[in-house]
Coordinates of C-alpha atoms in Angstrom, one line a residue:
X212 CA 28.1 66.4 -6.2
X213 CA 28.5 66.7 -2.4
X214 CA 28.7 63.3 -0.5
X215 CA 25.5 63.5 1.2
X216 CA 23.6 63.5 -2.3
X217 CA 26.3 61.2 -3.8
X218 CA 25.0 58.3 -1.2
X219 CA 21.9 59.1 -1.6
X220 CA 22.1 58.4 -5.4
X221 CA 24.0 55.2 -4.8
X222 CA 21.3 54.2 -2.4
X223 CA 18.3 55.0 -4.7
X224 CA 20.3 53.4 -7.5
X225 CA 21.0 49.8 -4.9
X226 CA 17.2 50.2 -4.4
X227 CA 16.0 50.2 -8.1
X228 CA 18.6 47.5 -8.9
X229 CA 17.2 45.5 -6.5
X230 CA 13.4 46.2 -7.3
X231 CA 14.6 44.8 -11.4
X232 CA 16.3 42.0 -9.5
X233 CA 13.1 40.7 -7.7
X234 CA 10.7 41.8 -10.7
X235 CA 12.9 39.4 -13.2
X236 CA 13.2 37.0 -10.5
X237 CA 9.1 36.7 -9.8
X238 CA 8.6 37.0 -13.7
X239 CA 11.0 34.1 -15.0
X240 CA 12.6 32.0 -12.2
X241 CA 8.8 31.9 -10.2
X242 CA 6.4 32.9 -12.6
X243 CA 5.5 29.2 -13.6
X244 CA 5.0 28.2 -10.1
X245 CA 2.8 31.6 -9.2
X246 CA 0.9 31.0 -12.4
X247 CA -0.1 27.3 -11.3
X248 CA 0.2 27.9 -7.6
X249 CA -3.3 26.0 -6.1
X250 CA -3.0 29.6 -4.3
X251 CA -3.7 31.6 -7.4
X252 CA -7.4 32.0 -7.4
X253 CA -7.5 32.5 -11.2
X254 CA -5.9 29.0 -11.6
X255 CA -8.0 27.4 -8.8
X256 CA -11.4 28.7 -11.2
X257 CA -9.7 27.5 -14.5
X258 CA -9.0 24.1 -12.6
X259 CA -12.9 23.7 -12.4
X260 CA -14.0 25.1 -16.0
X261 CA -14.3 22.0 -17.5
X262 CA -14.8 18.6 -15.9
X263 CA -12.0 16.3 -14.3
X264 CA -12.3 12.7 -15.5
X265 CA -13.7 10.0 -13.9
X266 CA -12.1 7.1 -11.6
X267 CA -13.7 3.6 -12.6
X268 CA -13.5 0.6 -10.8
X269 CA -14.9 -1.8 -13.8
X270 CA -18.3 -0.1 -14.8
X271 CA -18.7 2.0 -11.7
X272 CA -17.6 5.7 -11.4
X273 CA -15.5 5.7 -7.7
X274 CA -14.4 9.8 -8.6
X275 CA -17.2 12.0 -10.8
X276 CA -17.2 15.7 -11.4
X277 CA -20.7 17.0 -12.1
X278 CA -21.9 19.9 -12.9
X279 CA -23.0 23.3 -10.4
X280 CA -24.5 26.6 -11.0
X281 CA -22.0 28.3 -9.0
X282 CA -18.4 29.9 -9.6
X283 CA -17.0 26.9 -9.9
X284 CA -18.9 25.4 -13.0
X285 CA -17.8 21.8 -11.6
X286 CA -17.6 19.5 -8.1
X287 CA -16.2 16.3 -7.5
X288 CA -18.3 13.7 -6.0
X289 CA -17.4 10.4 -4.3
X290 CA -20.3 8.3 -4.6
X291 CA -19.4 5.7 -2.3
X292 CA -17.9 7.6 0.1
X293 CA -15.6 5.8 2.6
X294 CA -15.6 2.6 0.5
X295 CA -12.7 3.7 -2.2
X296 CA -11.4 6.6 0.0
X297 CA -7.7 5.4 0.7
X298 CA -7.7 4.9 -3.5
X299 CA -9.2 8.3 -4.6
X300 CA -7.8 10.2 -2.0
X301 CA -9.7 13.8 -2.5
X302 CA -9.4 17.1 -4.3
X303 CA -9.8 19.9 -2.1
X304 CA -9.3 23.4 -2.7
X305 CA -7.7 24.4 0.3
X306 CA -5.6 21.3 1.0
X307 CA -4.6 19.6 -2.2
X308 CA -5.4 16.6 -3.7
X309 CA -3.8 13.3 -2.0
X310 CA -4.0 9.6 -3.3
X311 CA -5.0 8.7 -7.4
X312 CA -6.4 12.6 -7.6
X313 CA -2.9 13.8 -6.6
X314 CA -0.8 11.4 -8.8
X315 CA -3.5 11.2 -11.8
X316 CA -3.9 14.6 -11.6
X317 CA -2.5 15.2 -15.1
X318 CA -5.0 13.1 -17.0
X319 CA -7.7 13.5 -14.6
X320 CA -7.1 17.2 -14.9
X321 CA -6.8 17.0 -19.1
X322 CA -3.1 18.9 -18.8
X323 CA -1.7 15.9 -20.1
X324 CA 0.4 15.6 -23.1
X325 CA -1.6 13.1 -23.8
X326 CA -4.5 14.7 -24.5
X327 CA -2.5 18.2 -26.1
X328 CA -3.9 16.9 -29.5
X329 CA -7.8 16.6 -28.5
X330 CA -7.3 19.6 -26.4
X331 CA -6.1 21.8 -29.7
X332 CA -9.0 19.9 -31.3
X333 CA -11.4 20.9 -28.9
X334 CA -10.1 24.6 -29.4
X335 CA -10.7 25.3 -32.9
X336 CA -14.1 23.2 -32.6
X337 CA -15.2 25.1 -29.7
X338 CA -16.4 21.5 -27.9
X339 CA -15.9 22.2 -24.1
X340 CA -12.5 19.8 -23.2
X341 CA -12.2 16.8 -20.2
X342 CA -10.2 15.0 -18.5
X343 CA -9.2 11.5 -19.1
X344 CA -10.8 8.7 -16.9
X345 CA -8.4 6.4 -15.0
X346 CA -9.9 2.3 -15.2
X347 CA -8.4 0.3 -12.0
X348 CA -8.1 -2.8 -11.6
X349 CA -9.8 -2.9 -8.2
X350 CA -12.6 -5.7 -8.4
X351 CA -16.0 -4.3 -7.0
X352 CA -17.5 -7.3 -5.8
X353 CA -14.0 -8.3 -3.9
X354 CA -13.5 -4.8 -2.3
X355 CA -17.1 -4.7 -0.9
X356 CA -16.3 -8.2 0.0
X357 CA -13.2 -7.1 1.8
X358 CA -15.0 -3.8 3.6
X359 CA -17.8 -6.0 4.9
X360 CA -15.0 -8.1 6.2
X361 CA -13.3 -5.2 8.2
X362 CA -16.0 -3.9 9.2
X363 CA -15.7 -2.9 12.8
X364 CA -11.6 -3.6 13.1
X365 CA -8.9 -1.6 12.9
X366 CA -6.4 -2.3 10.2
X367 CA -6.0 -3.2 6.3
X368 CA -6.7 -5.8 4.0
X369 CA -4.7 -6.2 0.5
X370 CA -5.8 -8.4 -2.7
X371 CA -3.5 -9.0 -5.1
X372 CA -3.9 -11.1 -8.8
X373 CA -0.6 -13.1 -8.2
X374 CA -0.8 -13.6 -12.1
X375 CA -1.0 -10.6 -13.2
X376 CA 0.2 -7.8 -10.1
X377 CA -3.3 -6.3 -10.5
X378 CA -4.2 -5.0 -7.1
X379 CA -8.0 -6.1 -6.4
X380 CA -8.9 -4.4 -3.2
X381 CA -7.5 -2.1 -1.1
X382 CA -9.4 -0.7 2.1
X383 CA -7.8 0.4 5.5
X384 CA -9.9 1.0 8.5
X385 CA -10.9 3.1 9.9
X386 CA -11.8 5.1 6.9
X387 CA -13.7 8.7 5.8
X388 CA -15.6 10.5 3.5
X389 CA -13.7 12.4 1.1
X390 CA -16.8 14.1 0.0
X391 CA -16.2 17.1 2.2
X392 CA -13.0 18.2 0.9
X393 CA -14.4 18.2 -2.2
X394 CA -17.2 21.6 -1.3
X395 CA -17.0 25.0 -2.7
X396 CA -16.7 26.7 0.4
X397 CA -14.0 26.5 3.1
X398 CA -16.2 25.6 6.2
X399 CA -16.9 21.6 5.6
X400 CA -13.1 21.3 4.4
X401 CA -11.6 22.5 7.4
X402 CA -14.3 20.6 9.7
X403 CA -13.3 17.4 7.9
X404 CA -9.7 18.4 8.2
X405 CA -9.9 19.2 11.9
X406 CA -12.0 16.0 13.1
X407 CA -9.7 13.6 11.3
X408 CA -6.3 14.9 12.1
X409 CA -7.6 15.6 15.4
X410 CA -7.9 11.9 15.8
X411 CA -4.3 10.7 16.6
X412 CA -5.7 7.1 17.7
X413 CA -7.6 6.0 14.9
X414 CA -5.7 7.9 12.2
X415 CA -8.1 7.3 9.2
X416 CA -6.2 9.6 6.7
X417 CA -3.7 6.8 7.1
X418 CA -3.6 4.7 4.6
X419 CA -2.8 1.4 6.6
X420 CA -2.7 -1.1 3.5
X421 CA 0.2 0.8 1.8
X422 CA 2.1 2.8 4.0
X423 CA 1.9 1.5 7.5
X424 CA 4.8 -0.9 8.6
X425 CA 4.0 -3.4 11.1
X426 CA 6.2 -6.4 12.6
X427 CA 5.1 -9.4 10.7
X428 CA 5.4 -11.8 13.5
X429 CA 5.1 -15.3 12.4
X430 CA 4.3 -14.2 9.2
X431 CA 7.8 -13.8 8.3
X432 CA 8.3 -17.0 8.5
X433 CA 7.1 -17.8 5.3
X434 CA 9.9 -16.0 3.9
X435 CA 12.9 -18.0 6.3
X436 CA 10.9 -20.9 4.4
X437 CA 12.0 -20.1 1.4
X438 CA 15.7 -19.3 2.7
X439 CA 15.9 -22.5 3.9
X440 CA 14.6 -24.8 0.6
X441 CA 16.9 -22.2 -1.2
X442 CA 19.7 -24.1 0.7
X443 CA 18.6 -27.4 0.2
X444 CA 15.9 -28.3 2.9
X445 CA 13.0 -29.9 2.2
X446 CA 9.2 -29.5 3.3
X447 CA 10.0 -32.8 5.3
X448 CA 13.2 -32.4 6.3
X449 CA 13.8 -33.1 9.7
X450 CA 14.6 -30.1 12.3
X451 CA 15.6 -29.8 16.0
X452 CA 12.1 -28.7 17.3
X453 CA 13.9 -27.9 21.3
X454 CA 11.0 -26.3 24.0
X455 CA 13.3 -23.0 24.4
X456 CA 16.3 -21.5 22.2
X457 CA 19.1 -19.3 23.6
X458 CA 21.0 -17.5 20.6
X459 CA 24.8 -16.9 21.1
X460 CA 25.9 -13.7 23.0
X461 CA 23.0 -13.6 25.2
X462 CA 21.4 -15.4 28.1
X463 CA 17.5 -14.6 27.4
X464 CA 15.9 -17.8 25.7
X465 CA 13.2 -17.8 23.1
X466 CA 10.0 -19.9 23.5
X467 CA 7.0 -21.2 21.5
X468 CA 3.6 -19.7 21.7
X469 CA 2.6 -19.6 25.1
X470 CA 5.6 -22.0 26.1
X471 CA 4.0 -25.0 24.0
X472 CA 6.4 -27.8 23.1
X473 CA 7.0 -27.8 19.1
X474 CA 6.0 -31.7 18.4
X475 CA 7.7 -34.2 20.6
X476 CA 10.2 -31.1 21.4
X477 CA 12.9 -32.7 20.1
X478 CA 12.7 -33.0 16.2
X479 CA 9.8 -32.0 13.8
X480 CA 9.8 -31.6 9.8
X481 CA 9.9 -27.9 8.4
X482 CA 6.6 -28.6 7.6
X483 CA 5.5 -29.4 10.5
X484 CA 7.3 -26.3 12.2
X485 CA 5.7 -23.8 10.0
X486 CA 1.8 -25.6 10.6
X487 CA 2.4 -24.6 14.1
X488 CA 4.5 -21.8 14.1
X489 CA 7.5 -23.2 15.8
X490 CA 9.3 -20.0 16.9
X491 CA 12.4 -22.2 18.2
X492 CA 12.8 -23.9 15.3
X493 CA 12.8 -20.7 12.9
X494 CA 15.2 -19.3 15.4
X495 CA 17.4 -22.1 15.5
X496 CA 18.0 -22.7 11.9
X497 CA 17.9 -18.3 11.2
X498 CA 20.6 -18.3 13.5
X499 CA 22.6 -21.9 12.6
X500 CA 22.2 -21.6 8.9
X501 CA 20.1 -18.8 7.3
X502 CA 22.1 -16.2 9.0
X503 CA 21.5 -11.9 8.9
X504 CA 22.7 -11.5 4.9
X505 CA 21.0 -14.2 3.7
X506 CA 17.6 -12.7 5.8
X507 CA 18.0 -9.6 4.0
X508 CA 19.3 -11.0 0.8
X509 CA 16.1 -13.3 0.8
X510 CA 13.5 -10.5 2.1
X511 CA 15.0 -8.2 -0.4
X512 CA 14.4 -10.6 -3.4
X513 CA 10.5 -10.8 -2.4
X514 CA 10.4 -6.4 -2.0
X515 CA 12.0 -5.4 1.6
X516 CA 13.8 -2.3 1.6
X517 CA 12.3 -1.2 -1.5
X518 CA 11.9 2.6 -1.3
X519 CA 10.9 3.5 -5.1
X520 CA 8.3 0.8 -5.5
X521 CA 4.7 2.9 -6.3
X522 CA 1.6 1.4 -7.6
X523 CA 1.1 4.8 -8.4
X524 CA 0.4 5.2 -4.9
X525 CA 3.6 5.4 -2.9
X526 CA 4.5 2.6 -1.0
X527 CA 6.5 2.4 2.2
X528 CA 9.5 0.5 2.4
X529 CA 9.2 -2.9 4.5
X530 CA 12.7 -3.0 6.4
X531 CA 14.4 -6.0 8.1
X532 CA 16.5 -4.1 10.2
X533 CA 20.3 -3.9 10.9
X534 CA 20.4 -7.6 11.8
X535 CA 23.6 -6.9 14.0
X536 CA 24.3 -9.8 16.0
X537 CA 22.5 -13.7 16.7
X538 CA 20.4 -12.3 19.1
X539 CA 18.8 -10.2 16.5
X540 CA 19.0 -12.9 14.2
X541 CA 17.3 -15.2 16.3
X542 CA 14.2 -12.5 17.3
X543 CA 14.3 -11.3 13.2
X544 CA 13.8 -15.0 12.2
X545 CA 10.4 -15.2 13.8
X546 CA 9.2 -11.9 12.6
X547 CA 10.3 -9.3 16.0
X548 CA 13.3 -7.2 16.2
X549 CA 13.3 -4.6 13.7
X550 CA 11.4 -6.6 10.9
X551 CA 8.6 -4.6 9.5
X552 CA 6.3 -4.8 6.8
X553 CA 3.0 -3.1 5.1
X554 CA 0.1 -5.4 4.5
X555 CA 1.1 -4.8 0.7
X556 CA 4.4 -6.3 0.9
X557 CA 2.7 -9.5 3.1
X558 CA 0.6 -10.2 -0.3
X559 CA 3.9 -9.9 -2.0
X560 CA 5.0 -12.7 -0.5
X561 CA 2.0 -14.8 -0.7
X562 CA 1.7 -13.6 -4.3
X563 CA 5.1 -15.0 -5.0
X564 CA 4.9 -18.5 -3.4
X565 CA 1.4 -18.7 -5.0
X566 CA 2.6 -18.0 -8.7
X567 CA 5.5 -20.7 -8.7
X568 CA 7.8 -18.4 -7.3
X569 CA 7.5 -15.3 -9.9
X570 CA 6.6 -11.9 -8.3
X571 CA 4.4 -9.6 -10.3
X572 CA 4.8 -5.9 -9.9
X573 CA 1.7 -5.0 -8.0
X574 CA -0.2 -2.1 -9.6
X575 CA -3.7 -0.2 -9.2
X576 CA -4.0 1.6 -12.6
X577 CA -5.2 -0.7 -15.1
X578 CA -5.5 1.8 -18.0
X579 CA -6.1 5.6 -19.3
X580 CA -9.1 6.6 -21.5
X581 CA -9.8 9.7 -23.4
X582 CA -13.7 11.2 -22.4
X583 CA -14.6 9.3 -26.0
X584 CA -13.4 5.8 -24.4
X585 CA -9.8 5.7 -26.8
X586 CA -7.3 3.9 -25.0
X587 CA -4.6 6.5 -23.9
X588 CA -2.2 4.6 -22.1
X589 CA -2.5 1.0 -20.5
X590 CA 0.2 -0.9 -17.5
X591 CA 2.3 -3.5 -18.8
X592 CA 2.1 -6.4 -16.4
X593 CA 6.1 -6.9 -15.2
X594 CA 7.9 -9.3 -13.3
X595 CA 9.1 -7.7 -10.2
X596 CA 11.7 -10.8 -9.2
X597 CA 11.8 -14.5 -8.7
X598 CA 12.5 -15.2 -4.8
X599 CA 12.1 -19.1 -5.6
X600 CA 12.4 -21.5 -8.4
X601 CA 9.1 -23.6 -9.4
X602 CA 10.3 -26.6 -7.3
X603 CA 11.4 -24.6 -4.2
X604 CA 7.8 -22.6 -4.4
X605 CA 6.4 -25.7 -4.5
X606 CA 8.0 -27.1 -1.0
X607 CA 6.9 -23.7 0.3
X608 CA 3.4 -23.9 -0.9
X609 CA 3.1 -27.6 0.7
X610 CA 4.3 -26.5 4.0
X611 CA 1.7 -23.2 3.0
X612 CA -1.2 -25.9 2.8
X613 CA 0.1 -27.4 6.0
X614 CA -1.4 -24.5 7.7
X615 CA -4.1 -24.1 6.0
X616 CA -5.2 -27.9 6.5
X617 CA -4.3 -29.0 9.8
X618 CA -2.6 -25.8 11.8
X619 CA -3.1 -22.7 12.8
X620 CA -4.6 -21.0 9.7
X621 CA -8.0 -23.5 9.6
X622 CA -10.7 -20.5 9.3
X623 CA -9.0 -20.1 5.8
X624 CA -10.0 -23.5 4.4
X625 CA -12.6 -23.0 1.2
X626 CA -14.2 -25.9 -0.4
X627 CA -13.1 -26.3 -4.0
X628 CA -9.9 -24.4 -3.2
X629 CA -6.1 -25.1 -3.0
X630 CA -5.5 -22.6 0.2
X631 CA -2.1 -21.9 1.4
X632 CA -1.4 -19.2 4.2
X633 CA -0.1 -18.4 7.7
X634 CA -0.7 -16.8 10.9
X635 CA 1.2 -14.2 12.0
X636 CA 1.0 -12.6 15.8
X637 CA 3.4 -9.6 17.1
X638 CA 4.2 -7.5 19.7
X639 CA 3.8 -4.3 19.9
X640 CA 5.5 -3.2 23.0
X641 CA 4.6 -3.8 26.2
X642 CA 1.7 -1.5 27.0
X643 CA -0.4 -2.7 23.6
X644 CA -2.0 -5.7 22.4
X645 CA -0.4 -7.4 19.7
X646 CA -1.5 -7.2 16.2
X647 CA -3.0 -10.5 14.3
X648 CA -1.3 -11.3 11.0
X649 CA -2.8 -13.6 8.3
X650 CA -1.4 -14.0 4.7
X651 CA -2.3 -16.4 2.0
X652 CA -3.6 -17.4 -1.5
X653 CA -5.6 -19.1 -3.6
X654 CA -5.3 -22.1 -6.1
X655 CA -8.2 -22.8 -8.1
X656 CA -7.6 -25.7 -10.9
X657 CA -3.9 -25.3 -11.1
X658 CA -4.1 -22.0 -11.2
X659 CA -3.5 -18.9 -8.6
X660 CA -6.6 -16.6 -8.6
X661 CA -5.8 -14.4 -5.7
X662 CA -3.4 -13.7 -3.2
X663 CA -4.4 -11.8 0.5
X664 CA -3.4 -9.9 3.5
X665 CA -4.5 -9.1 6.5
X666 CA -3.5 -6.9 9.4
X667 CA -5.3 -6.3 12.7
X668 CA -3.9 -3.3 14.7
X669 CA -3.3 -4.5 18.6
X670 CA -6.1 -7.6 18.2
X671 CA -4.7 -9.2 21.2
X672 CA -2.4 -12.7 21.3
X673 CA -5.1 -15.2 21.1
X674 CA -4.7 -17.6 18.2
X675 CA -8.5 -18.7 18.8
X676 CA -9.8 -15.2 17.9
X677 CA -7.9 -12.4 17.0
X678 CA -5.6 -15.2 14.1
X679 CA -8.4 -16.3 13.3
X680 CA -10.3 -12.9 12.7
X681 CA -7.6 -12.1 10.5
X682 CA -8.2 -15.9 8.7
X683 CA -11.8 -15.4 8.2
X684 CA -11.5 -12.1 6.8
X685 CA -9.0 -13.3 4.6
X686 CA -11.2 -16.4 3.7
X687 CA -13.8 -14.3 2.7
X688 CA -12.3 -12.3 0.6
X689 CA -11.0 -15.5 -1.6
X690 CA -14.2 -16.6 -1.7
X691 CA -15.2 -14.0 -3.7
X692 CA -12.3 -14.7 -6.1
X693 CA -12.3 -18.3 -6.1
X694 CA -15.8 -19.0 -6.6
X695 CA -16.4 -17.6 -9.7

């Protein structure tokens, strides 16, 4: 054989190796993924030829599939639209599903293992198969309660069962429809799509409860609380209360709200200082005794810098910053600096201090049923850590009721109630308004029946109105615990 046919061969030969190379490659290494690709067309009509399960929120049906007369045999419906969208999330056939559709999808779906048994079952008896139904432990009457609340702000509010971890509302504002994602043609999708990641401001994809981190401002002072009774102080224990507070290594000072003096500006109980959200004291004694480890040490034990936590929703991590020097110990104390935290981990906290210092893991997904109502799979309530003893909680919640009663956090007071909370406001840079903070609980004969908080994006600084927004949303909420 002459060269010129000899490379030629060797060519053809490179080619056809090649061409068994890729076919083996897309057959075994990718086939799985092609086969259930959302971009397969024959999987997207087999996703919708038999009817995803339902998400309930106690007798209610938040997520439904019913049926069409089109080429997709099923559609999802939201029936309260905006009300439950940051917990449904959507299914969309051009974009996914996001939130409980996206990480339920595999009981909602009925590709479980869970349901492999009923679905052989449903084979050989011909019956048409479903998916399971996800129960939350959401409480109706308390997430309408909270909506109605937040109406007309942006932000989040979070309710948490400090007995139990069971979340019992969720909503972030602004909010949307998820209904549109859920149509059988591609026109409403991508209009839905467009509009809401064309707004940049408002953001209402975002889901500002769970995974939007915001300095806690005073807020975080609840937690330096509990550092400090950790190390022997005392709701009235005496404190140097002075009208401004230079840390080491630096010359700028830190002041009280507005400049006010903390008490006679000389000494005050730690009471005292959290009821009026001393910022010198909290600096003072952050810098003096707490110091940077045992702020992150003590933030840590209550969730901060927790990057696996879900509730199956994923969580983003609250973070207390590097903490390099006492200046930054000094601005972390009170809340600034770095610090940041979702409104989840600020029921956490409140949660914690409520429940005699225990922390229950918060979660959303109170159990899995089969389409016939049999009990798949059901969360086991677990103890996520204990940042304080009983007796230490117990300071805490007294200087918590401080706040409540006579301080800063008076909008929160309910008749019949033991309410313990506090204010929180922080900057935000220089060219926004500061966001309004309130976190608290609930004590109803001896025992805790709900724990709350409540973020207002860039409400401005005043403690007459945008605090106490955040305190009478919060109140409201409780109320509709509490009073049952």
């Amino acid at each position: 054989m002459n060269a010129p046919l000899r490379r030629v061969a060797v060519a053809v030969f490179v080619l056809f190796a090649l061409l068994f190379v890729n076919l083996n490659y897309v057959q075994v290494v990718k086939g799985d993924d092609y086969r259930t690709s959302d971009l397969n067309e024959r999987v997207r009509i087999s996703s919708y030829e038999r009817p995803r399960g339902l998400i309930m929120v106690e007798d209610q049906a938040i997520a439904e599939s019913v049926e069409t007369d089109g080429r997709y045999k099923y559609q999802r419906k939201y029936p309260q639209g905006e009300l439950y969208a940051h917990v449904t999330g959507y299914q969309s056939m051009i974009y996914g599903n996001s939130e409980l559709e996206a990480k339920e999808n595999e009981d909602l779906s009925g590709e479980s293992d869970k349901l492999f048994v009923r679905r052989i079952t449903d084979m050989i008896t011909g019956k048409k198969s479903k998916g399971a139904n996800v129960i939350l432990t959401l409480d109706k009457e308390v997430q309408a309660a909270t909506a109605d609340a937040l109406e007309g702000e942006k932000g989040a509010a979070i309710a948490l069962d400090p007995k139990t971890g069971e979340i019992l509302s969720l909503v972030s504002n602004p909010a949307y429809d998820p209904n549109p994602f859920a149509a059988h043609t591609d026109q409403p999708q991508k209009d839905a799509w467009k509009k809401l990641n064309g707004d940049s401001v408002n953001k209402p994809l975002l889901d500002r409860a769970l995974r939007q981190v915001y300095p806690p401002g005073s807020t975080f002072k609840v937690i330096m609380s509990a550092a400090l009774v950790d190390r022997g102080y005392k709701a009235d224990s005496q404190v140097d209360a002075p009208n401004q507070y230079t840390a080491p290594q630096t010359e700028k000072f830190i002041e009280n709200f507005h400049g006010e003096t903390c008490g006679n500006g000389v000494q005050v109980s730690l009471e005292f200082a959290l009821q009026e959200s001393c910022n010198t004291v909290f600096s003072k004694l952050g810098v003096e005794v707490v110091k940077a480890e045992g702020i992150k040490e003590k933030a840590k034990e209550f969730g901060f810098g927790d990057t696996n936590l879900e509730v199956p929703l994923d969580v983003a991590a609250s973070q207390t910053g590097e903490i390099a020097d006492p200046p930054a110990v000094a601005q972390s104390s009170i809340g600034q600096r770095d610090v940041r935290m979702t409104p989840l981990q600020g029921a956490m906290i409140a949660a914690a201090v409520a429940n005699n210092g225990k922390l229950m893991t918060p979660y959303l997904v109170k159990k899995v049923e089969a389409a016939d109502y049999t009990t798949l799979s059901t969360t086991r309530q677990k103890e996520y850590s204990s940042p304080l003893s009983d007796s230490n909680a117990a300071e805490v919640q007294k200087m918590m009721r401080a706040v409540v009663e006579n301080g800063t956090g008076k909008r929160a007071q309910i008749d019949g109630a033991d309410v313990g909370g506090k204010t929180g406001t922080a900057e935000d840079g220089d060219e926004r308004q500061d966001h309004a903070w309130f976190i608290g609980y609930a004590i109803v004969d001896g025992q805790p029946v709900a724990a709350v908080a409540v973020v207002l994006e860039n409400a401005g600084t005043s403690s007459s109105s945008s605090a106490a927004i955040a305190g009478t949303i919060m109140k409201s909420i409780i109320e509709q615990r509490a009073n049952r």
